[in-house]
Tab-separated table of C-alpha atoms and ligand atoms in Angstrom:
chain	number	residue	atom	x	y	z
A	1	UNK	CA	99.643	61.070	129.439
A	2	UNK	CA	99.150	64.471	131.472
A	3	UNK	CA	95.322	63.283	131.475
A	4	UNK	CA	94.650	63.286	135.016
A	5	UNK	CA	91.565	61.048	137.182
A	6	UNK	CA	89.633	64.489	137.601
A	7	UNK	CA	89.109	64.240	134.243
A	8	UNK	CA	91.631	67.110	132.569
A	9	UNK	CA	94.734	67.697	131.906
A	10	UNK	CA	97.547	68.799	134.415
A	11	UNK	CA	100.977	67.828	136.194
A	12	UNK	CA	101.790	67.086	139.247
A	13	UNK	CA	103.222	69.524	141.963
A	14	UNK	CA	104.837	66.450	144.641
A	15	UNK	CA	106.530	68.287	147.227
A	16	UNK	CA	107.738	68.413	150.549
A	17	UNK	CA	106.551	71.492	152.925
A	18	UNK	CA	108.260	72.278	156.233
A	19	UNK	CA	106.567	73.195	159.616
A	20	UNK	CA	106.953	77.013	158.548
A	21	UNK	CA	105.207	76.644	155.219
A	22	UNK	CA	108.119	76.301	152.704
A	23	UNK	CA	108.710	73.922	150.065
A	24	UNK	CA	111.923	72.195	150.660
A	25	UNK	CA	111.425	69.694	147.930
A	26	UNK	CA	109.430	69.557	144.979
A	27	UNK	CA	109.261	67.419	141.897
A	28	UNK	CA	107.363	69.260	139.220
A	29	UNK	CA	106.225	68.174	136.006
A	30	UNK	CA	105.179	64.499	136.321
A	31	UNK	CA	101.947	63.387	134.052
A	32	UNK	CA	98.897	63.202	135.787
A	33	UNK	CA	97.863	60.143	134.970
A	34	UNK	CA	98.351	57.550	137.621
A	35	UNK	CA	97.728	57.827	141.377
A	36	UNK	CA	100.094	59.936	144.284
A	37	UNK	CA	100.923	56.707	145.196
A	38	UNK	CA	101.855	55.561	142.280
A	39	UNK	CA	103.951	58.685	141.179
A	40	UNK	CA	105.308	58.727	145.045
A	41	UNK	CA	106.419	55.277	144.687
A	42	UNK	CA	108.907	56.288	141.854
A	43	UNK	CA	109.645	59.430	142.795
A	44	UNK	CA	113.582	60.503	144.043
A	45	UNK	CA	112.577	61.148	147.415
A	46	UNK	CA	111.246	58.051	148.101
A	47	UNK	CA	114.205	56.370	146.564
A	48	UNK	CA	117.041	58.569	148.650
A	49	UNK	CA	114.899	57.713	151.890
A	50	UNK	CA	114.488	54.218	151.504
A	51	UNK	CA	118.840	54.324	150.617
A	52	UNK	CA	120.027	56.637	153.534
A	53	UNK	CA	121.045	59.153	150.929
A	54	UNK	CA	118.171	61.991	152.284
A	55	UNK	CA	120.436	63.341	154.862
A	56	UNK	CA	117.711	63.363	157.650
A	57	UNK	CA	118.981	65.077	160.923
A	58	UNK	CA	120.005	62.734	163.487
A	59	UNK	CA	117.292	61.698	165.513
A	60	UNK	CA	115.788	63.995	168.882
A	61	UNK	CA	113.705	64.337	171.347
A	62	UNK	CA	110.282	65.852	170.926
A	63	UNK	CA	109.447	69.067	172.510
A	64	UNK	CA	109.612	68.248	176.102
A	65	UNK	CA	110.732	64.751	175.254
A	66	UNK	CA	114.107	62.679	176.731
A	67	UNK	CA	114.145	59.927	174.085
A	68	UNK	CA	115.623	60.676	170.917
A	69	UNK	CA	113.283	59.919	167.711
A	70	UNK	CA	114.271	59.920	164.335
A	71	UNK	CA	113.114	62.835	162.322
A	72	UNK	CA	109.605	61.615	159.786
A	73	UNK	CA	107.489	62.847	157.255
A	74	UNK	CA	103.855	63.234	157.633
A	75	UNK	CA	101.689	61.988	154.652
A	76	UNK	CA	98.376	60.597	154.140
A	77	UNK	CA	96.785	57.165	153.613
A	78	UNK	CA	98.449	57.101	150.148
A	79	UNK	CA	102.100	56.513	151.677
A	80	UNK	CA	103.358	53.526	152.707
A	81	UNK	CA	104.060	53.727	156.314
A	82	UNK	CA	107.918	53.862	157.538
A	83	UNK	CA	109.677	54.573	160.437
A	84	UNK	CA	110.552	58.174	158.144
A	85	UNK	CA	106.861	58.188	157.061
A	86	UNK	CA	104.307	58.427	159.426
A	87	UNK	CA	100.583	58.326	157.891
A	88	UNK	CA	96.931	58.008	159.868
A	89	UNK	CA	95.715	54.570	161.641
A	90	UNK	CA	92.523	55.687	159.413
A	91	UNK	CA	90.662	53.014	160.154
A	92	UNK	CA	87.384	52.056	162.594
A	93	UNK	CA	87.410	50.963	166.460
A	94	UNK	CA	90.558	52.748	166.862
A	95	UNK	CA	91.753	53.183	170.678
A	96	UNK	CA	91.186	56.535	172.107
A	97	UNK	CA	94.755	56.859	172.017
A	98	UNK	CA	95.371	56.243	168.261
A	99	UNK	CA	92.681	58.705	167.714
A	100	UNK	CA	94.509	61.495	169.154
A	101	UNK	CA	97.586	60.583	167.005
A	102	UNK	CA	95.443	60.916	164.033
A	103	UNK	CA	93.902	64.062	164.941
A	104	UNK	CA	97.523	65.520	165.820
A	105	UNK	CA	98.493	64.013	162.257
A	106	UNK	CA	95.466	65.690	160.494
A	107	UNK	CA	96.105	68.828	162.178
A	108	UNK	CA	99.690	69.271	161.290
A	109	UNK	CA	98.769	67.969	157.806
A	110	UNK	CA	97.360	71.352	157.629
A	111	UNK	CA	100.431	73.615	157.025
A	112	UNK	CA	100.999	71.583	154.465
A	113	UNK	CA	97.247	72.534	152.955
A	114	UNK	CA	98.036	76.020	153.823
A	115	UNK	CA	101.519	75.928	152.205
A	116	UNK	CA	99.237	74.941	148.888
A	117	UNK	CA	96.826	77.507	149.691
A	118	UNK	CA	99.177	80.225	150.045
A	119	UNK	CA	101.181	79.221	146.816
A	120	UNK	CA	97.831	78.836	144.356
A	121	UNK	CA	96.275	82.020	146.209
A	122	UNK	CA	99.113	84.636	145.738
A	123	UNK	CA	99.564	82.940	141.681
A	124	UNK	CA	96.778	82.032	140.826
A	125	UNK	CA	97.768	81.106	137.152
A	126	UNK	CA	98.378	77.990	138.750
A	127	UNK	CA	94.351	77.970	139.474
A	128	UNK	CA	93.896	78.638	135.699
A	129	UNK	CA	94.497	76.809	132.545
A	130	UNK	CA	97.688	77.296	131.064
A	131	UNK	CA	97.959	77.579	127.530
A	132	UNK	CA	101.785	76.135	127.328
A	133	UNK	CA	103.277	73.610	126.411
A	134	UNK	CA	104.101	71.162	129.568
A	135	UNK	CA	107.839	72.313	129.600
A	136	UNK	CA	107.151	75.764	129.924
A	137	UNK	CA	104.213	74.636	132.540
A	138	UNK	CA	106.845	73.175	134.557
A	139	UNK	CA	108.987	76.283	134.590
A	140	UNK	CA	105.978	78.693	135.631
A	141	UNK	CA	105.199	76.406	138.764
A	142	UNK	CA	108.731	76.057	139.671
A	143	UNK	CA	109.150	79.512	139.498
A	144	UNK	CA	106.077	80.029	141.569
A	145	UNK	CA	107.205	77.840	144.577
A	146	UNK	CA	110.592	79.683	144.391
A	147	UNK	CA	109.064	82.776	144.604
A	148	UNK	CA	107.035	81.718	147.323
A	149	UNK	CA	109.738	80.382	149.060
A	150	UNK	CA	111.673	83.693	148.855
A	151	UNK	CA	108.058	85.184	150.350
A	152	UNK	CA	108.155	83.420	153.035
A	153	UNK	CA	111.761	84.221	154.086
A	154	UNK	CA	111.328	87.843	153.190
A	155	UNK	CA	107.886	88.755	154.493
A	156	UNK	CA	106.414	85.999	156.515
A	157	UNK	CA	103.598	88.100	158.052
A	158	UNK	CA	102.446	89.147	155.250
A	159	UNK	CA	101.403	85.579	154.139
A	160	UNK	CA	100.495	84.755	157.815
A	161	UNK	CA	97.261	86.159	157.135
A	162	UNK	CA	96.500	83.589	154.698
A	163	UNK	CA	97.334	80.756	157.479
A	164	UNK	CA	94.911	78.873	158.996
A	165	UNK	CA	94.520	80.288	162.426
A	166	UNK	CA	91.768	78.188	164.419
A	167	UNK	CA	94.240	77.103	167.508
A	168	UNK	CA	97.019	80.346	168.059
A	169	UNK	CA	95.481	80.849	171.235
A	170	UNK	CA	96.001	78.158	172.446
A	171	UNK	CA	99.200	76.557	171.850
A	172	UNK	CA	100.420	75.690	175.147
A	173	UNK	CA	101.821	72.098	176.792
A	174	UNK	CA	100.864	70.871	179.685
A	175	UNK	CA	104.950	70.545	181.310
A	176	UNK	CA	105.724	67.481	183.514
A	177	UNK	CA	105.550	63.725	183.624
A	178	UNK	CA	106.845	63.597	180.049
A	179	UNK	CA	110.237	65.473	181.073
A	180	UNK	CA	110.454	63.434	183.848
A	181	UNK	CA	110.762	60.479	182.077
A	182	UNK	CA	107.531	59.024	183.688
A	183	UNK	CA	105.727	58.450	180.207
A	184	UNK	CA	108.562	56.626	178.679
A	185	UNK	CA	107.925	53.094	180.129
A	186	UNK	CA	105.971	51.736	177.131
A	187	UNK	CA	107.692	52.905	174.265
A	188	UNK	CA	111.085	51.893	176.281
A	189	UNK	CA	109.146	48.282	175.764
A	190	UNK	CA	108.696	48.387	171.808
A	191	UNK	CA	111.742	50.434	170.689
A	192	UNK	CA	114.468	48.044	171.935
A	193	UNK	CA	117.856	48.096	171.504
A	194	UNK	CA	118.847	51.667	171.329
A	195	UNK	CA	119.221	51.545	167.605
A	196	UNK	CA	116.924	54.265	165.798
A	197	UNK	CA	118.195	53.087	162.599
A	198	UNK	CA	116.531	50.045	162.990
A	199	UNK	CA	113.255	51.284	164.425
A	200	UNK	CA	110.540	50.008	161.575
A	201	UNK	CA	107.487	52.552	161.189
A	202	UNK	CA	104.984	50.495	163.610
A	203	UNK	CA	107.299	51.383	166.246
A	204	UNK	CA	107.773	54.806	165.487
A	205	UNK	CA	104.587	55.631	165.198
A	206	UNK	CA	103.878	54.101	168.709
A	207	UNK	CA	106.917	56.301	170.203
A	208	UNK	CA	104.764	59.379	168.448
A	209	UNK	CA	101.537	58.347	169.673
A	210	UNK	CA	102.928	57.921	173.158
A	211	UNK	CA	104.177	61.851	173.001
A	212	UNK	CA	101.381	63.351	171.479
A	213	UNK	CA	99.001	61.480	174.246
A	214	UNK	CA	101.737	62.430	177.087
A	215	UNK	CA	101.321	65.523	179.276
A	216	UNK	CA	104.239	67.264	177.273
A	217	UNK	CA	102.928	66.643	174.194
A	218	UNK	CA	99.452	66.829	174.509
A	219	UNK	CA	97.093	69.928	173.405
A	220	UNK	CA	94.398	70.613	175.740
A	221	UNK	CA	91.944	70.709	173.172
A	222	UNK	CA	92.515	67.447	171.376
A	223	UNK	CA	90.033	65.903	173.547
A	224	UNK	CA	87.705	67.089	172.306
A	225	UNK	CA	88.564	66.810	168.358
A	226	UNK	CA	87.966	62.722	168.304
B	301	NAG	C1	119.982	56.658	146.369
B	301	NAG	O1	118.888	57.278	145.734
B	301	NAG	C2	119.163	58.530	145.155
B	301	NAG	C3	117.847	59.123	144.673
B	301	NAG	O2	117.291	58.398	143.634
B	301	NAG	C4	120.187	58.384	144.059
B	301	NAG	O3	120.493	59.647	143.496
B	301	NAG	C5	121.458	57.771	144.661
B	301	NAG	O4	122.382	57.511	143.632
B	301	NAG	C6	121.147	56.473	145.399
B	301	NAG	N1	122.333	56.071	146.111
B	301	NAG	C7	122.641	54.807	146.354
B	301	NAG	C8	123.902	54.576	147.106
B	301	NAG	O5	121.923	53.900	145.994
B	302	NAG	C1	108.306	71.006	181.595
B	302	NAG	C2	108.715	71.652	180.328
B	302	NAG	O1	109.885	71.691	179.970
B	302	NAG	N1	107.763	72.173	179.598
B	302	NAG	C3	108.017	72.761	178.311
B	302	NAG	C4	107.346	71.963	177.248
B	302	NAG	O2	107.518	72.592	175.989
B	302	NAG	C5	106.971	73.881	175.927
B	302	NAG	C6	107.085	74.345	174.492
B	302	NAG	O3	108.248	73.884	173.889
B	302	NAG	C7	107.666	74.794	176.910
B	302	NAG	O4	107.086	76.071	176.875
B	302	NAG	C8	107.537	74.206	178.294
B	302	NAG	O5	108.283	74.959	179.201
């Protein structure tokens, strides 16, 4: 059962990382066999965001943004897109526009990398093979992404060096138009009647392709990246 598609034997880490590297969900332990998908689909999370249980934030406005929008994951092309679960377009003759929003997906996909990176890098019995049984597996990763956790409440620089570091230069918006409410005209078409809760993911993801190709939530750079 813990026979994975690689071809050896291991469980699965499924977790949820914030924007400042830290795991703020995990579910450790499940058998390897089977896809993400497939163990995502069954997982709690999914479950207590598909039933309103999660306790999500009520929803706000981007960074330089005047329309509220609900608070979302960001996954890959294994998740089923929701209005909480925003994933790439990912496929060909996409609009210059939905490019960006996949670059600006990809991108921020990358803390979560890093957040793996760090963890597996600073224990790297995790990068070994573990001669436990799978209960006492479990425990040593849990423990690990406590630890690392407590790391990165305790002594975030340290770990910073381990970040990927390519744009910190740069990280500037472009203020205006967006703030002025002079972007908002076509997502004010698709979202409707004011009621977030209703929003399905199409629409969100239009309202978050909107902001990241608006002046306020553009990067300069992103131009170039598609
Ligand atoms: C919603 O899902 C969560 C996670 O599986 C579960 O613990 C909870 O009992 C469920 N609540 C309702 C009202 O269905
Ligand atoms: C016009 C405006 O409010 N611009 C802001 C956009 O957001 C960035 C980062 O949050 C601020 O630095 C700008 O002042």
């Amino acid at each position: 059962m813990y026979y994975n598609y690689k071809g050896f034997y291991s469980i699965v880490l499924m977790a949820l990382v914030d924007a400042d590297y830290k795991f703020i969900w995990a579910d450790v332990g499940g058998m390897g066999l089977g896809s993400d998908a497939q163990f995502y689909n069954h997982c709690e999370l999914k479950e207590g965001a598909e039933n309103g249980t999660i306790g999500f934030p009520d929803p706000d406005p981007m960074p330089n943004g005047t329309q509220d929008v609900p608070y979302f994951w960001i996954g890959d092309n294994a998740f089923a897109l929701r209005h909480y679960m925003m994933k790439p377009y990912g496929q060909r003759g996409l609009t210059k526009e939905e490019r960006i929003f996949d670059y600006r997906l990809s991108r921020a996909r990358r803390v979560v990398e890093n957040a793996f990176g760090i963890l597996s890098n600073r224990f790297q019995v995790l990068l070994s093979t573990m001669q436990h049984h799978p209960s006492t597996v479990k425990f040593i990763v849990t423990t690990c992404v406590i630890l690392h956790n407590m790391m990165r409440m305790r002594h975030p620089r340290l770990q910073n060096q381990q970040l990927d570091r390519a744009e910190n230069t740069n990280h500037y918006y472009v203020p205006g138009a967006w703030r002025l409410g002079q972007n908002l005209e076509d997502t004010q078409t698709v979202s409707g009647p004011p009621n977030t809760a209703s929003m399905d993911g199409k629409t969100q993801m239009e309202l978050i392709k909107h902001w990241v190709n608006s002046p306020g939530g553009a990067v300069p750079w992103q131009y170039r990246m598609i």
